[in-house]
Amino acid sequence: MRRWRNPRVSATDKPLVSVIIPAYRAAGSLPAALASISVSGLQPSTLEVVIAPDDRQAYHGLETHGMTLTICAGSFMATGAGPARNRALAAARGSFIAFLDADDTWAPGYLRALLPLAKAHGATFGRTRILADGAPLLLLPPAGKDHLNLHDLGHTGASFHPVLRRDLAGPFVNMPSQDVLHTAEVLALIGGTAPLGDAAYNLHVSGGSETATGDFSARVAAAYEAYIIDIKAGKTRIPPGHVDAACAMFRAKSALNEAYTRDGKGRSFYRFMVDHLA
């Protein structure tokens, strides 16, 4: 593990927020992701970015923007986003955790808007803005809604990324849509609902995105069924009082997946969701 610190920050100083980034073939997109963190509204000296390579790349030469940059061991290859996030979490030192995928970005002021809500409630979320080849496609949940709940996860089809206290973060499982299960666990652990801050997580999709691959629907369908079984069996962090709602959410996501398989007609999942939600 390699760590580059802002020279004005003591080695013993604990960062306020650790940003978790799994990296797979991400050399081209990581600079934009890091730049977006640097304008998230907090002092760079309070931020730690933890990158977990999953492609045996060293990721030398990245601009730190004055933040502490930690790169986990680079000996792993295609272990999956869940295990990569777990490696980053194990190295993270911050009191709060935020998540950013290597090919996504945050809107300016993201942490300035969300961190106060995370301090007050344990966890919070920004809206997910989906961009297709750089053009805005969807904003979920839509304007006017100020909380995120388990029903929203099944209704919108989108993934959401929390800013949360360190003790509420992870671990992630090693299956498709593991970030959705993690979000469901976080929501359930803080009572089933979390505030939505006035900030957006920019999810960038393209023809090469995972949702566009030919076996995407089959893989997530199997994962959703496995999650329902594990939730009912008490093998997740979801408390008993939220089991029914969490299972209903995954059934709703499965129904969306079936509709996409049936009616997608060559569109990406999120282009299908534009028409579905309309």
Steps between C-alpha positions, in 0.01 A plus 500: 500500500632843404387829656575853378417773751453870476832623651305731730318202655662304783534124458302463821208717387184303434308601187141609540378316188647201316382465140491138381581434133530150347710523183489267200658626178439850633812693401302711253210589730664535843636853441146634449373308805779644718446850365132479596592402857732800520204737441262317735505791744731381780860595567731258314691439824187338650461249215655160438443323168552123517538325164483120486646377168336188361707477183860466624568862407713728716315824417813713531500871431145590599439864597418512872350852496640544852309200637651191663506227234526136609541223243444147629705199393495464123539122482127427454339425164126504426390398849187716465379839620386363838837354605678810366277726711570280802875540451459876480282506811762303691757769419270798558565717806221756475217550748259510203498301179390606152492292182594588145554263210807568289298586189251729680521852645342713772327829435683800653427543871400136545654442843422850622131421443497142627743483793284704743208264432724196555613646833141556608341177373784249462463479123373705209482481122516734206280457199640285221538693174542256211694629201520306174821583314511825698140610433250513793248217477331461841502654847383255768305533718340800326494848651252550782593188695718564805557146634615169352339173609506134405203539265696758298774246431253265335296766322777704338738223397795727589790443735561748780821572689499598867710737702495340842666436835788255481325240721207476254718429195546152351585225465404443137418160354649371176199490268343731241313800640683462833480878537119474500507247784741725690267799453205291622697397808597860577141623462367218719763560769398864541126432502408446135540854367780752453502870407579602143748784484509775242777339297533253215709191442577496126473143369660489156378227264598418144477218253776325692334526841410190696125554449558477126669157504310207358479290818424788739133411550565133570776576751303755698188280499696222669650749747160643596365154577808416706465823697135426584597156628785642711286783640231255612765273652652784705829490309509875430514808724130574442314492837188279529263797492614592147523152347164517322566844352849398384370183335220697334762742366703223339184347354418839349850524355461149360173604335674801344774270376242266345326793331831621362583154368158481335460855372848651491527470120873560484500799734726537800329438834485868591362605162232239556438650846440846348195362319399270784490779758322734261 
